PDB file of C-alpha atoms in Angstrom:
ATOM      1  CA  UNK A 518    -165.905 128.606 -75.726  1.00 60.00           C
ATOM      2  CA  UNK A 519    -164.806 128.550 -79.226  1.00 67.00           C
ATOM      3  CA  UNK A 520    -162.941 131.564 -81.617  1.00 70.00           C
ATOM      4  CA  UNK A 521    -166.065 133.749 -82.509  1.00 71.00           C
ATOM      5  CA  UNK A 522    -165.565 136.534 -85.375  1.00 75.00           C
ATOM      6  CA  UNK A 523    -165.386 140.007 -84.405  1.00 76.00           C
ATOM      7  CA  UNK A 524    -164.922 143.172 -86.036  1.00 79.00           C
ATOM      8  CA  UNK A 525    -161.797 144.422 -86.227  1.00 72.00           C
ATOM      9  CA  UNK A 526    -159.692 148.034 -87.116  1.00 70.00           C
ATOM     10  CA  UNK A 527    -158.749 148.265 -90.494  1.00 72.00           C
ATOM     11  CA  UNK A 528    -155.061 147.347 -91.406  1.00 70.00           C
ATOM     12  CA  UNK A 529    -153.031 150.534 -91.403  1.00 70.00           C
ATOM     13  CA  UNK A 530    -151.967 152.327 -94.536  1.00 75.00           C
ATOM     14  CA  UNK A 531    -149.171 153.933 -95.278  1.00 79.00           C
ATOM     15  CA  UNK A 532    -148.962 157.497 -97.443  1.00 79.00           C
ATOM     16  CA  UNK A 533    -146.457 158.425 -99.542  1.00 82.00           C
ATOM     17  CA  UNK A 534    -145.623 161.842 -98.476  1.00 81.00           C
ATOM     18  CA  UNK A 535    -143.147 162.880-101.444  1.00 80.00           C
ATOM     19  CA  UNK A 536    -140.232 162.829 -99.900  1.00 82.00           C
ATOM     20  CA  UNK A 537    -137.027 160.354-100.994  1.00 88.00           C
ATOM     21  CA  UNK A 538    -135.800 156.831 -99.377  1.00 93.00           C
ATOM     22  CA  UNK A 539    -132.339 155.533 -99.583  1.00 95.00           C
ATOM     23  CA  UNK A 540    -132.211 153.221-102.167  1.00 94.00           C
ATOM     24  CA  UNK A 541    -128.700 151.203-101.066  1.00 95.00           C
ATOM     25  CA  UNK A 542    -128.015 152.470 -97.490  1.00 95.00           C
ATOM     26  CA  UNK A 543    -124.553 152.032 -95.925  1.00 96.00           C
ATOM     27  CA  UNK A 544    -124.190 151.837 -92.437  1.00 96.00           C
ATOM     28  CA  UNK A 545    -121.268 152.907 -90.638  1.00 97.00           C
ATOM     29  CA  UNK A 546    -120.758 151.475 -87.224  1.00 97.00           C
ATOM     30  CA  UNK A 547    -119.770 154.650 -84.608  1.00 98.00           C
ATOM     31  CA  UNK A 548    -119.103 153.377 -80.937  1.00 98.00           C
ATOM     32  CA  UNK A 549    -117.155 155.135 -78.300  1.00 98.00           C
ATOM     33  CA  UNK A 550    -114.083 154.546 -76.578  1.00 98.00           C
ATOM     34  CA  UNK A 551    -114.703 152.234 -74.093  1.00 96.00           C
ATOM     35  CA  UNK A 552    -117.534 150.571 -75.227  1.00 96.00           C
ATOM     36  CA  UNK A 553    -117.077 146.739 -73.875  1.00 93.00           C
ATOM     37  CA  UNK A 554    -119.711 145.371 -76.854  1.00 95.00           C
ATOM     38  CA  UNK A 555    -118.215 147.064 -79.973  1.00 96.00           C
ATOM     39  CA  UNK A 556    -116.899 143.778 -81.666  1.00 96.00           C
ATOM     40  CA  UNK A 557    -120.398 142.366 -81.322  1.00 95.00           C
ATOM     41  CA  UNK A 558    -121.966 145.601 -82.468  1.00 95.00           C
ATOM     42  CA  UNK A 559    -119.402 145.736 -85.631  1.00 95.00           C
ATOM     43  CA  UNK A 560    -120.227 142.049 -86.387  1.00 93.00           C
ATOM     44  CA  UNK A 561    -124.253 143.103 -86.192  1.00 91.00           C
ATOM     45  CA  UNK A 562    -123.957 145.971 -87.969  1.00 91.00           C
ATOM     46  CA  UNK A 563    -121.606 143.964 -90.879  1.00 89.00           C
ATOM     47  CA  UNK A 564    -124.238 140.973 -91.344  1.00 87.00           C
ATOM     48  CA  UNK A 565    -127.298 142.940 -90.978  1.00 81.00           C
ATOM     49  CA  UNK A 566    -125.794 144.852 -94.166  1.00 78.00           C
ATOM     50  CA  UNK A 567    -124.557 141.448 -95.635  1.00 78.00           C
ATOM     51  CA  UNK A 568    -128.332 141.124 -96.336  1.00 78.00           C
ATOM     52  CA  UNK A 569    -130.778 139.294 -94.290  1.00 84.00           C
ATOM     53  CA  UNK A 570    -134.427 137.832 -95.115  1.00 88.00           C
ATOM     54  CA  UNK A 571    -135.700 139.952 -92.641  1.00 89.00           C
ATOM     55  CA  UNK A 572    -134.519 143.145 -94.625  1.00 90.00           C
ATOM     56  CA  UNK A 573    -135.554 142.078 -98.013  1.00 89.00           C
ATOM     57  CA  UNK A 574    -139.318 141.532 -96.645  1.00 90.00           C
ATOM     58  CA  UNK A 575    -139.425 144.775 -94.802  1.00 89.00           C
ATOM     59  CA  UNK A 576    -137.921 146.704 -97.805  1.00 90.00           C
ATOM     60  CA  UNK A 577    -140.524 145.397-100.456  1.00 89.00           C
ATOM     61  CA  UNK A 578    -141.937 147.712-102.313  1.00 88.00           C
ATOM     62  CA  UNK A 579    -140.207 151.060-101.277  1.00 90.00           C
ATOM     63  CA  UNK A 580    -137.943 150.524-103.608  1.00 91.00           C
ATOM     64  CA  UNK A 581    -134.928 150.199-101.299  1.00 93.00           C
ATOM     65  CA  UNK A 582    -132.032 147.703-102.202  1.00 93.00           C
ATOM     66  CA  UNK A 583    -129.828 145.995-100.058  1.00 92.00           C
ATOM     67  CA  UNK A 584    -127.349 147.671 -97.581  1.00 93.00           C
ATOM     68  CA  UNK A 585    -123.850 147.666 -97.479  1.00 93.00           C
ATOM     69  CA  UNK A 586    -121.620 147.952 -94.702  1.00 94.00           C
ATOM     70  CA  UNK A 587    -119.826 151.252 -94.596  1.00 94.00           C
ATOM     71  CA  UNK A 588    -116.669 150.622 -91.492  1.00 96.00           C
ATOM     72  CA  UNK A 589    -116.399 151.059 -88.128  1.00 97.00           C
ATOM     73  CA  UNK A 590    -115.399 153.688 -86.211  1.00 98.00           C
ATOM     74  CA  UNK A 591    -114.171 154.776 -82.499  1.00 98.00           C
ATOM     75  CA  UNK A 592    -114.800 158.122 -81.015  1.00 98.00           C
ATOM     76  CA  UNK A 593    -112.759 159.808 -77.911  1.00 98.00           C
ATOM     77  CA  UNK A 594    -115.725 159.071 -75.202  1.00 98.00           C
ATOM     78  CA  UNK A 595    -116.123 162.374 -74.775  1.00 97.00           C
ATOM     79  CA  UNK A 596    -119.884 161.712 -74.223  1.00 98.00           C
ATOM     80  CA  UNK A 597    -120.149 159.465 -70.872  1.00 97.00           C
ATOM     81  CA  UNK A 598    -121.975 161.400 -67.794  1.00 98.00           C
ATOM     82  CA  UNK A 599    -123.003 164.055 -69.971  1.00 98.00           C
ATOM     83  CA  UNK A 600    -125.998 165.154 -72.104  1.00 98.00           C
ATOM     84  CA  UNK A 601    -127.214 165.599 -75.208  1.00 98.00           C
ATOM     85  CA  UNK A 602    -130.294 167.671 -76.100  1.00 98.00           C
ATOM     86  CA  UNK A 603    -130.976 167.051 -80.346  1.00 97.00           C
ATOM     87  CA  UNK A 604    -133.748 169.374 -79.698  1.00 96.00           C
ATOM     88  CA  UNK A 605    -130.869 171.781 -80.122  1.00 96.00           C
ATOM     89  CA  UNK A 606    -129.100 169.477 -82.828  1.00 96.00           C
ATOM     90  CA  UNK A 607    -126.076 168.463 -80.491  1.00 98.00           C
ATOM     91  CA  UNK A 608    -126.045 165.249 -81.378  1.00 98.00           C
ATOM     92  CA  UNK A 609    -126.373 166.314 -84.940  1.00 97.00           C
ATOM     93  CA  UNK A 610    -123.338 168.584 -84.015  1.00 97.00           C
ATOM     94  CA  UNK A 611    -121.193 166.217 -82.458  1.00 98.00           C
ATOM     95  CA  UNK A 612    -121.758 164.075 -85.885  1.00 98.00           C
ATOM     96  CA  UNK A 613    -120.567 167.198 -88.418  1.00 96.00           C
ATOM     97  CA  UNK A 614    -117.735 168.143 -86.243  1.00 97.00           C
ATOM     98  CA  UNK A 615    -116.128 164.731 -86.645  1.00 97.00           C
ATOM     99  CA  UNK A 616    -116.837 164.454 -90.232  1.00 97.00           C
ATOM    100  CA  UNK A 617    -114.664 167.946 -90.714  1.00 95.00           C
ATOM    101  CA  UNK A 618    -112.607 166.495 -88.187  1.00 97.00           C
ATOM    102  CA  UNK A 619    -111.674 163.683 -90.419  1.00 97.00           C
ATOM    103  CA  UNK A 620    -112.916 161.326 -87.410  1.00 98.00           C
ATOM    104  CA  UNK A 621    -115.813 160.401 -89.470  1.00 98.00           C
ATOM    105  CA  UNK A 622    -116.214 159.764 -93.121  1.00 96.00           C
ATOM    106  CA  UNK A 623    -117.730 161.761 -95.216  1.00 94.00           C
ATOM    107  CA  UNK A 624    -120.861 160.852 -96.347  1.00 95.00           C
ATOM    108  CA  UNK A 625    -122.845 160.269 -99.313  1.00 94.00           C
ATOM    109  CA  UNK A 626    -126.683 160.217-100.444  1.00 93.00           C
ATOM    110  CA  UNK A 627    -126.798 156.385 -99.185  1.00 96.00           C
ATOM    111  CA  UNK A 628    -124.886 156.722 -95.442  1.00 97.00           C
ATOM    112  CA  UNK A 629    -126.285 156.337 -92.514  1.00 97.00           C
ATOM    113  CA  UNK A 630    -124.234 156.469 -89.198  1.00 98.00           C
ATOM    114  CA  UNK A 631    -125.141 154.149 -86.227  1.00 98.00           C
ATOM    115  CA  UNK A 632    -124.149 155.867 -82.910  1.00 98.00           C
ATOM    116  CA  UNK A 633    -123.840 153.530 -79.591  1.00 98.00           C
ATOM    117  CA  UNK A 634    -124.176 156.069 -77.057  1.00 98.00           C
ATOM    118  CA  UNK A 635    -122.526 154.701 -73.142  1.00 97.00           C
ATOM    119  CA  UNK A 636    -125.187 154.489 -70.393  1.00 96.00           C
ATOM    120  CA  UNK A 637    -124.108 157.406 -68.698  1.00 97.00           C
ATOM    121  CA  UNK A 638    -125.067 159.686 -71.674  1.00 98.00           C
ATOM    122  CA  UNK A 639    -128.648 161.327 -71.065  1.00 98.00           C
ATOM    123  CA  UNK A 640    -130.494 161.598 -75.034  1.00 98.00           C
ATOM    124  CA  UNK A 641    -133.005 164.396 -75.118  1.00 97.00           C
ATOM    125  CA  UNK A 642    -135.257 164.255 -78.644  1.00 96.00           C
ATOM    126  CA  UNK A 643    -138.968 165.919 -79.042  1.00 92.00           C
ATOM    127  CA  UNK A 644    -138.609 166.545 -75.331  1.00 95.00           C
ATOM    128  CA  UNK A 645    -138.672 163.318 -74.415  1.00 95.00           C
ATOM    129  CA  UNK A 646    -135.465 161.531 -73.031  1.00 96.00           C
ATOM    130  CA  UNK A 647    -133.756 158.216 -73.549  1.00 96.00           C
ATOM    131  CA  UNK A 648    -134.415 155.116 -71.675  1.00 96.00           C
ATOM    132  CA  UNK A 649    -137.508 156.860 -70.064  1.00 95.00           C
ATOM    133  CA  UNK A 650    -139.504 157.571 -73.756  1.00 95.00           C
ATOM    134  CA  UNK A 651    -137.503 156.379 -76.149  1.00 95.00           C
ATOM    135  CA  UNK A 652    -135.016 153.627 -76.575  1.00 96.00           C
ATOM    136  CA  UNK A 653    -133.459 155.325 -80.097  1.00 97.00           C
ATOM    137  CA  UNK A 654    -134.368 157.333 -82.918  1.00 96.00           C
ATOM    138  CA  UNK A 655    -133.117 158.699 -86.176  1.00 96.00           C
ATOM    139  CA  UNK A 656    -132.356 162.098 -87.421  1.00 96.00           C
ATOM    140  CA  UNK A 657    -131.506 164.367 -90.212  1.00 95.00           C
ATOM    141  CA  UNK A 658    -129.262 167.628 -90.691  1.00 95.00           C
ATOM    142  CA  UNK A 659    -128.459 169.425 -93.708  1.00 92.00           C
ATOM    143  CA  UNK A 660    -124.700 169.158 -94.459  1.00 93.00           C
ATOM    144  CA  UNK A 661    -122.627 171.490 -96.588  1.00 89.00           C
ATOM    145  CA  UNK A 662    -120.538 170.005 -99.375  1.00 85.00           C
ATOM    146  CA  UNK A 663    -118.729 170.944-102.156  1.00 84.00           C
ATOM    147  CA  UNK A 664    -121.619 169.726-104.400  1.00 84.00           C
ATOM    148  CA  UNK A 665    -124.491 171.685-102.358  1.00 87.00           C
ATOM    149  CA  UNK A 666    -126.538 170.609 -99.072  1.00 89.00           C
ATOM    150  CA  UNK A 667    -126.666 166.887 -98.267  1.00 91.00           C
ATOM    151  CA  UNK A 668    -128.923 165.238 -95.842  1.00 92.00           C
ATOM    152  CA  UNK A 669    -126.993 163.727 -93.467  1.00 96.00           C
ATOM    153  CA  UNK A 670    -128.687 160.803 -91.592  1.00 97.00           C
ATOM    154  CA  UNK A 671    -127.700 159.386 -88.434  1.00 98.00           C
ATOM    155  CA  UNK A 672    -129.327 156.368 -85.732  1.00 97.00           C
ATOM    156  CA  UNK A 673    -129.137 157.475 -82.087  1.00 98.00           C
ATOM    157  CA  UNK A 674    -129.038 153.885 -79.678  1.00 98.00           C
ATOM    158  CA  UNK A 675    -128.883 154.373 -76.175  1.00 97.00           C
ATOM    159  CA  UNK A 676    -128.138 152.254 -74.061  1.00 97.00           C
ATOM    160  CA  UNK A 677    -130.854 151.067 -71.479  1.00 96.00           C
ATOM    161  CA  UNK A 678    -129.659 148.675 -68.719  1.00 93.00           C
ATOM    162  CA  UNK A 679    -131.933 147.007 -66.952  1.00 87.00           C
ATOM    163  CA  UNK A 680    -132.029 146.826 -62.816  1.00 84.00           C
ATOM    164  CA  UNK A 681    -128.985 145.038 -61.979  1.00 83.00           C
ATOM    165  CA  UNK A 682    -126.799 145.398 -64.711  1.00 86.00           C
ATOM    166  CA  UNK A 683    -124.502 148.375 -66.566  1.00 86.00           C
ATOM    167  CA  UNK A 684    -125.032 147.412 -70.189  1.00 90.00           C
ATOM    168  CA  UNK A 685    -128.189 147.022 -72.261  1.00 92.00           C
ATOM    169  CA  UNK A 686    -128.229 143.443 -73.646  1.00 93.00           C
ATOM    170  CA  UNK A 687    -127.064 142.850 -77.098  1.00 93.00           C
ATOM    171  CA  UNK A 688    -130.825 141.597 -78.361  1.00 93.00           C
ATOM    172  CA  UNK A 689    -132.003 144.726 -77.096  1.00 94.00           C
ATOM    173  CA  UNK A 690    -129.768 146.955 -78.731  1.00 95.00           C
ATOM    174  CA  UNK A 691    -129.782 145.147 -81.963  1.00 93.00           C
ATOM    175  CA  UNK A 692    -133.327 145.157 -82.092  1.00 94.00           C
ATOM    176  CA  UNK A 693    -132.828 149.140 -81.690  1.00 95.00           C
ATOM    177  CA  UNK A 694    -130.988 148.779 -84.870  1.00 95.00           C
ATOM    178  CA  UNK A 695    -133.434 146.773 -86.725  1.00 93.00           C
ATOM    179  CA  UNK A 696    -136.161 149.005 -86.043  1.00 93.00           C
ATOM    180  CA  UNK A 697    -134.091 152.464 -86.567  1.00 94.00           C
ATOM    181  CA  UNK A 698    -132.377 151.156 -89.794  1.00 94.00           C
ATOM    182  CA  UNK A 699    -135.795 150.576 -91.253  1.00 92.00           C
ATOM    183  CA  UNK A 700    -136.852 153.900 -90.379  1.00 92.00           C
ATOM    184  CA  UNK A 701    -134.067 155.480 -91.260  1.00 94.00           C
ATOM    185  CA  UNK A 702    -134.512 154.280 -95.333  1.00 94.00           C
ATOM    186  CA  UNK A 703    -137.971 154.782 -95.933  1.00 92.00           C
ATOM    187  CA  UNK A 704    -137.793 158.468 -94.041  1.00 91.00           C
ATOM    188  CA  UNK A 705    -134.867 159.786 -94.072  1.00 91.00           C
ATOM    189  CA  UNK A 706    -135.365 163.279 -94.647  1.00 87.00           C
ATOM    190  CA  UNK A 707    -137.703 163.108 -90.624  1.00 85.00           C
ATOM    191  CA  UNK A 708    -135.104 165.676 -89.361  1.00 83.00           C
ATOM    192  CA  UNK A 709    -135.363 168.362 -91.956  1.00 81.00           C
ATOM    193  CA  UNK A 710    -139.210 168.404 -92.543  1.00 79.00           C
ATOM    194  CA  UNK A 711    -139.020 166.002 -95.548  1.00 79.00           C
ATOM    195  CA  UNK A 712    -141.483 163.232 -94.732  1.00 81.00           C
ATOM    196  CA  UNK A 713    -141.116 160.224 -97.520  1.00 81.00           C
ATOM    197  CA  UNK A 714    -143.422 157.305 -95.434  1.00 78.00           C
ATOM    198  CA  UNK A 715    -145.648 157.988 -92.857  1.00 73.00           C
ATOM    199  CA  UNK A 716    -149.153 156.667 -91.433  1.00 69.00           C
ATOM    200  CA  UNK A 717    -152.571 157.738 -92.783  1.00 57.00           C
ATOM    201  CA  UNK A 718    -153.765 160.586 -91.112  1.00 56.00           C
ATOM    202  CA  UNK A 719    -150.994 161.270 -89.519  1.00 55.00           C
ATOM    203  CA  UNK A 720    -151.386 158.229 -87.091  1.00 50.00           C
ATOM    204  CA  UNK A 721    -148.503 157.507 -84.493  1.00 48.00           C
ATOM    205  CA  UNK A 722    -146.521 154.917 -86.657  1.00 53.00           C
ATOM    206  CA  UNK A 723    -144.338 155.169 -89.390  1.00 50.00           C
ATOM    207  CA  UNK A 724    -142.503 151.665 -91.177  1.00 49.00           C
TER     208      UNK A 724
END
């Protein structure tokens, strides 16, 4: 039997929700101690910002430039075999404390800070945990500065093995990345109530 036309859903639309994007987004590259992929995570993070075709399609039209890589940076692993519950903004936490710290930079409008969490770290968001409902996400807290509140934006990865093995393959977690980065631009303010992009009538996806 041949192709035979059907009807189909309409393509999904996107709504404009008022709130901002980040026009040239800088990533910064946070790892852990320990971590036995951070040179190829550093690399990713540095050419994905270098500007790829990939990013220049998905960015069209929400008036978001290219990115810019922002450095790396190694925290104490004080986060293997523990948890982490951002329904109570610990992750969020853990993110301000090393910016006053000095451990982290501080950021601007356009930074966004990629954390590789170790697979021994159990991610709670929206009740749901890591690895089980989610494979990463992005966030928002309001940040004191000198020049009034900032949003500060941040990419959670975890890291998902599969059966047999104690590290989530590279593909995997740059595909994370991708998809968080993305996210991360065109509704940044998801965190603190200030939707920017989002699906019509509230449907599940957002860009």
């Amino acid at each position: 039997n041949g192709p035979w036309p059907a009807a189909h859903y309409p393509l999904p639309l996107m709504l404009n929700e008022g709130g901002s994007v980040i026009a040239a987004p800088k990533i910064v590259t946070v790892t852990f101690t320990g971590n036995p992929d951070v040179t190829a995570l550093q690399t990713f993070d540095d050419t994905f910002a270098e500007g790829t075709p990939w990013w220049k399609a998905v960015t069209a039209g929400y008036n978001i430039g290219p990115a810019t890589a922002g450095g790396h940076y190694i925290l104490p692993d004080t986060v293997s075999n523990t948890s982490l519950d951002d329904d109570q903004g610990q992750v969020g936490l853990l993110v301000t404390q090393a910016i006053a710290s000095g451990a982290l930079p501080t950021p601007d409008a356009n930074t966004v800070f990629v954390l590789f969490f170790p697979s021994t770290t159990t991610l709670t968001v929206q009740g749901g945990q890591g690895c089980a409902t989610f494979g990463a996400y992005h966030n928002t807290v309001d940040l004191p500065t000198e020049a009034g509140m900032l949003q500060l934006v941040y990419a959670v990865i975890a890291n998902c093995p599969q059966q047999g093995s104690t590290d989530q393959s590279i593909a995997a977690t740059t595909d994370d990345v991708s998809h968080e980065m993305i996210e991360a631009a065109t509704d940044p303010g998801v965190g603190v109530g200030n939707i920017t992009w989002y699906g019509y009538n509230n449907a599940w996806f957002r860009l």
